[in-house]
Amino acid sequence: MLDRSVINFLIGVFDSFIEYFIDILLRFPGVIAAVAVHGFAQALVATIFGDKSPREAKKLSLNPLTHTEPIGFLSLLLFRFGWAYPVSVNMRDKKYPKLMRFLAVFA
């Protein structure tokens, strides 16, 4: 028969797992929205500066599937560190390439 302290430990581990799973489920919509809005904002800034590559790559969209990289998204949910598909920005022959890069990165 199991000792009472072992049973209490297992109950604590199970409760922690349930809390972590609920936390992931609650963060899911916010993470999806943040990834989509961030990718769209980068593409929008590049398009405003005259770059056609985000529009050609169909990144000028709020659809989360165009911006979400599966492994990076899972990593973001589980470990709070992740990544998305990059938005290509062509700064060649632009009037203000450094400003464009700055605004596109921090959009």
JSON list of C-alpha atoms in Angstrom, two decimals:
[
{"chain": "A", "resi": 1, "resn": "MET", "atom": "CA", "xyz": [0.00, 0.00, 0.00]},
{"chain": "A", "resi": 2, "resn": "LEU", "atom": "CA", "xyz": [1.18, 3.53, -0.79]},
{"chain": "A", "resi": 3, "resn": "ASP", "atom": "CA", "xyz": [2.29, 5.86, 1.95]},
{"chain": "A", "resi": 4, "resn": "ARG", "atom": "CA", "xyz": [0.06, 8.88, 2.62]},
{"chain": "A", "resi": 5, "resn": "SER", "atom": "CA", "xyz": [2.83, 11.33, 1.65]},
{"chain": "A", "resi": 6, "resn": "VAL", "atom": "CA", "xyz": [3.28, 9.63, -1.73]},
{"chain": "A", "resi": 7, "resn": "ILE", "atom": "CA", "xyz": [-0.44, 9.89, -2.40]},
{"chain": "A", "resi": 8, "resn": "ASN", "atom": "CA", "xyz": [-0.44, 13.58, -1.45]},
{"chain": "A", "resi": 9, "resn": "PHE", "atom": "CA", "xyz": [2.57, 14.14, -3.74]},
{"chain": "A", "resi": 10, "resn": "LEU", "atom": "CA", "xyz": [0.82, 12.47, -6.69]},
{"chain": "A", "resi": 11, "resn": "ILE", "atom": "CA", "xyz": [-2.34, 14.49, -6.10]},
{"chain": "A", "resi": 12, "resn": "GLY", "atom": "CA", "xyz": [-0.24, 17.68, -6.05]},
{"chain": "A", "resi": 13, "resn": "VAL", "atom": "CA", "xyz": [1.49, 16.74, -9.32]},
{"chain": "A", "resi": 14, "resn": "PHE", "atom": "CA", "xyz": [-1.86, 15.98, -10.96]},
{"chain": "A", "resi": 15, "resn": "ASP", "atom": "CA", "xyz": [-3.33, 19.28, -9.75]},
{"chain": "A", "resi": 16, "resn": "SER", "atom": "CA", "xyz": [-0.31, 21.17, -11.08]},
{"chain": "A", "resi": 17, "resn": "PHE", "atom": "CA", "xyz": [-0.69, 19.48, -14.47]},
{"chain": "A", "resi": 18, "resn": "ILE", "atom": "CA", "xyz": [-4.38, 20.41, -14.64]},
{"chain": "A", "resi": 19, "resn": "GLU", "atom": "CA", "xyz": [-3.60, 24.03, -13.73]},
{"chain": "A", "resi": 20, "resn": "TYR", "atom": "CA", "xyz": [-0.86, 24.18, -16.39]},
{"chain": "A", "resi": 21, "resn": "PHE", "atom": "CA", "xyz": [-3.18, 22.71, -19.03]},
{"chain": "A", "resi": 22, "resn": "ILE", "atom": "CA", "xyz": [-5.92, 25.23, -18.16]},
{"chain": "A", "resi": 23, "resn": "ASP", "atom": "CA", "xyz": [-3.33, 28.02, -18.35]},
{"chain": "A", "resi": 24, "resn": "ILE", "atom": "CA", "xyz": [-2.34, 26.89, -21.87]},
{"chain": "A", "resi": 25, "resn": "LEU", "atom": "CA", "xyz": [-5.99, 26.78, -22.97]},
{"chain": "A", "resi": 26, "resn": "LEU", "atom": "CA", "xyz": [-6.60, 30.27, -21.64]},
{"chain": "A", "resi": 27, "resn": "ARG", "atom": "CA", "xyz": [-3.50, 31.68, -23.37]},
{"chain": "A", "resi": 28, "resn": "PHE", "atom": "CA", "xyz": [-4.29, 30.05, -26.73]},
{"chain": "A", "resi": 29, "resn": "PRO", "atom": "CA", "xyz": [-6.62, 32.75, -28.21]},
{"chain": "A", "resi": 30, "resn": "GLY", "atom": "CA", "xyz": [-4.36, 35.60, -27.12]},
{"chain": "A", "resi": 31, "resn": "VAL", "atom": "CA", "xyz": [-1.28, 34.00, -28.59]},
{"chain": "A", "resi": 32, "resn": "ILE", "atom": "CA", "xyz": [-3.05, 33.34, -31.91]},
{"chain": "A", "resi": 33, "resn": "ALA", "atom": "CA", "xyz": [-4.27, 36.94, -32.08]},
{"chain": "A", "resi": 34, "resn": "ALA", "atom": "CA", "xyz": [-0.86, 38.39, -31.15]},
{"chain": "A", "resi": 35, "resn": "VAL", "atom": "CA", "xyz": [0.99, 36.37, -33.80]},
{"chain": "A", "resi": 36, "resn": "ALA", "atom": "CA", "xyz": [-1.54, 37.32, -36.50]},
{"chain": "A", "resi": 37, "resn": "VAL", "atom": "CA", "xyz": [-1.59, 41.04, -35.63]},
{"chain": "A", "resi": 38, "resn": "HIS", "atom": "CA", "xyz": [2.21, 41.24, -35.36]},
{"chain": "A", "resi": 39, "resn": "GLY", "atom": "CA", "xyz": [2.75, 39.58, -38.76]},
{"chain": "A", "resi": 40, "resn": "PHE", "atom": "CA", "xyz": [0.08, 41.75, -40.36]},
{"chain": "A", "resi": 41, "resn": "ALA", "atom": "CA", "xyz": [1.60, 44.91, -38.86]},
{"chain": "A", "resi": 42, "resn": "GLN", "atom": "CA", "xyz": [5.04, 44.06, -40.23]},
{"chain": "A", "resi": 43, "resn": "ALA", "atom": "CA", "xyz": [3.59, 43.42, -43.69]},
{"chain": "A", "resi": 44, "resn": "LEU", "atom": "CA", "xyz": [1.55, 46.63, -43.53]},
{"chain": "A", "resi": 45, "resn": "VAL", "atom": "CA", "xyz": [4.55, 48.79, -42.62]},
{"chain": "A", "resi": 46, "resn": "ALA", "atom": "CA", "xyz": [6.57, 47.28, -45.45]},
{"chain": "A", "resi": 47, "resn": "THR", "atom": "CA", "xyz": [3.70, 47.84, -47.88]},
{"chain": "A", "resi": 48, "resn": "ILE", "atom": "CA", "xyz": [3.28, 51.46, -46.76]},
{"chain": "A", "resi": 49, "resn": "PHE", "atom": "CA", "xyz": [6.95, 52.04, -47.57]},
{"chain": "A", "resi": 50, "resn": "GLY", "atom": "CA", "xyz": [6.40, 50.68, -51.08]},
{"chain": "A", "resi": 51, "resn": "ASP", "atom": "CA", "xyz": [7.52, 47.07, -50.71]},
{"chain": "A", "resi": 52, "resn": "LYS", "atom": "CA", "xyz": [5.47, 44.61, -52.77]},
{"chain": "A", "resi": 53, "resn": "SER", "atom": "CA", "xyz": [6.96, 41.38, -51.38]},
{"chain": "A", "resi": 54, "resn": "PRO", "atom": "CA", "xyz": [4.57, 40.99, -48.38]},
{"chain": "A", "resi": 55, "resn": "ARG", "atom": "CA", "xyz": [1.56, 41.34, -50.68]},
{"chain": "A", "resi": 56, "resn": "GLU", "atom": "CA", "xyz": [3.04, 38.84, -53.17]},
{"chain": "A", "resi": 57, "resn": "ALA", "atom": "CA", "xyz": [3.77, 36.38, -50.33]},
{"chain": "A", "resi": 58, "resn": "LYS", "atom": "CA", "xyz": [0.16, 36.84, -49.08]},
{"chain": "A", "resi": 59, "resn": "LYS", "atom": "CA", "xyz": [1.38, 38.03, -45.68]},
{"chain": "A", "resi": 60, "resn": "LEU", "atom": "CA", "xyz": [-0.85, 41.12, -45.74]},
{"chain": "A", "resi": 61, "resn": "SER", "atom": "CA", "xyz": [-3.58, 39.20, -43.94]},
{"chain": "A", "resi": 62, "resn": "LEU", "atom": "CA", "xyz": [-4.92, 38.77, -40.41]},
{"chain": "A", "resi": 63, "resn": "ASN", "atom": "CA", "xyz": [-5.30, 35.03, -41.02]},
{"chain": "A", "resi": 64, "resn": "PRO", "atom": "CA", "xyz": [-3.21, 33.37, -38.28]},
{"chain": "A", "resi": 65, "resn": "LEU", "atom": "CA", "xyz": [-2.37, 30.39, -40.51]},
{"chain": "A", "resi": 66, "resn": "THR", "atom": "CA", "xyz": [-0.28, 32.59, -42.82]},
{"chain": "A", "resi": 67, "resn": "HIS", "atom": "CA", "xyz": [1.91, 33.75, -39.93]},
{"chain": "A", "resi": 68, "resn": "THR", "atom": "CA", "xyz": [1.96, 30.81, -37.49]},
{"chain": "A", "resi": 69, "resn": "GLU", "atom": "CA", "xyz": [4.84, 28.33, -37.68]},
{"chain": "A", "resi": 70, "resn": "PRO", "atom": "CA", "xyz": [3.66, 25.09, -35.99]},
{"chain": "A", "resi": 71, "resn": "ILE", "atom": "CA", "xyz": [6.76, 24.20, -33.95]},
{"chain": "A", "resi": 72, "resn": "GLY", "atom": "CA", "xyz": [7.32, 27.81, -32.91]},
{"chain": "A", "resi": 73, "resn": "PHE", "atom": "CA", "xyz": [3.68, 28.13, -31.90]},
{"chain": "A", "resi": 74, "resn": "LEU", "atom": "CA", "xyz": [3.79, 24.97, -29.78]},
{"chain": "A", "resi": 75, "resn": "SER", "atom": "CA", "xyz": [6.98, 26.18, -28.18]},
{"chain": "A", "resi": 76, "resn": "LEU", "atom": "CA", "xyz": [5.35, 29.53, -27.45]},
{"chain": "A", "resi": 77, "resn": "LEU", "atom": "CA", "xyz": [2.42, 27.86, -25.72]},
{"chain": "A", "resi": 78, "resn": "LEU", "atom": "CA", "xyz": [4.47, 25.37, -23.72]},
{"chain": "A", "resi": 79, "resn": "PHE", "atom": "CA", "xyz": [7.68, 27.25, -22.91]},
{"chain": "A", "resi": 80, "resn": "ARG", "atom": "CA", "xyz": [6.63, 30.88, -23.49]},
{"chain": "A", "resi": 81, "resn": "PHE", "atom": "CA", "xyz": [9.30, 31.26, -26.15]},
{"chain": "A", "resi": 82, "resn": "GLY", "atom": "CA", "xyz": [8.43, 30.85, -29.80]},
{"chain": "A", "resi": 83, "resn": "TRP", "atom": "CA", "xyz": [8.58, 32.18, -33.33]},
{"chain": "A", "resi": 84, "resn": "ALA", "atom": "CA", "xyz": [6.45, 32.68, -36.43]},
{"chain": "A", "resi": 85, "resn": "TYR", "atom": "CA", "xyz": [7.05, 32.66, -40.16]},
{"chain": "A", "resi": 86, "resn": "PRO", "atom": "CA", "xyz": [9.10, 35.70, -41.15]},
{"chain": "A", "resi": 87, "resn": "VAL", "atom": "CA", "xyz": [7.66, 38.52, -43.23]},
{"chain": "A", "resi": 88, "resn": "SER", "atom": "CA", "xyz": [10.14, 39.23, -46.00]},
{"chain": "A", "resi": 89, "resn": "VAL", "atom": "CA", "xyz": [10.93, 42.91, -46.36]},
{"chain": "A", "resi": 90, "resn": "ASN", "atom": "CA", "xyz": [12.89, 44.19, -49.36]},
{"chain": "A", "resi": 91, "resn": "MET", "atom": "CA", "xyz": [14.64, 47.42, -48.45]},
{"chain": "A", "resi": 92, "resn": "ARG", "atom": "CA", "xyz": [16.46, 47.82, -51.74]},
{"chain": "A", "resi": 93, "resn": "ASP", "atom": "CA", "xyz": [15.78, 51.11, -53.55]},
{"chain": "A", "resi": 94, "resn": "LYS", "atom": "CA", "xyz": [13.60, 52.51, -50.79]},
{"chain": "A", "resi": 95, "resn": "LYS", "atom": "CA", "xyz": [13.77, 56.13, -49.70]},
{"chain": "A", "resi": 96, "resn": "TYR", "atom": "CA", "xyz": [14.21, 55.46, -45.95]},
{"chain": "A", "resi": 97, "resn": "PRO", "atom": "CA", "xyz": [15.50, 51.88, -45.58]},
{"chain": "A", "resi": 98, "resn": "LYS", "atom": "CA", "xyz": [16.67, 52.21, -41.96]},
{"chain": "A", "resi": 99, "resn": "LEU", "atom": "CA", "xyz": [13.38, 53.73, -40.81]},
{"chain": "A", "resi": 100, "resn": "MET", "atom": "CA", "xyz": [11.50, 51.02, -42.71]},
{"chain": "A", "resi": 101, "resn": "ARG", "atom": "CA", "xyz": [13.52, 48.28, -41.04]},
{"chain": "A", "resi": 102, "resn": "PHE", "atom": "CA", "xyz": [13.04, 49.83, -37.58]},
{"chain": "A", "resi": 103, "resn": "LEU", "atom": "CA", "xyz": [9.28, 50.22, -37.95]},
{"chain": "A", "resi": 104, "resn": "ALA", "atom": "CA", "xyz": [8.79, 46.80, -39.54]},
{"chain": "A", "resi": 105, "resn": "VAL", "atom": "CA", "xyz": [10.69, 45.03, -36.77]},
{"chain": "A", "resi": 106, "resn": "PHE", "atom": "CA", "xyz": [8.87, 46.80, -33.95]},
{"chain": "A", "resi": 107, "resn": "ALA", "atom": "CA", "xyz": [5.41, 46.77, -35.57]}
]
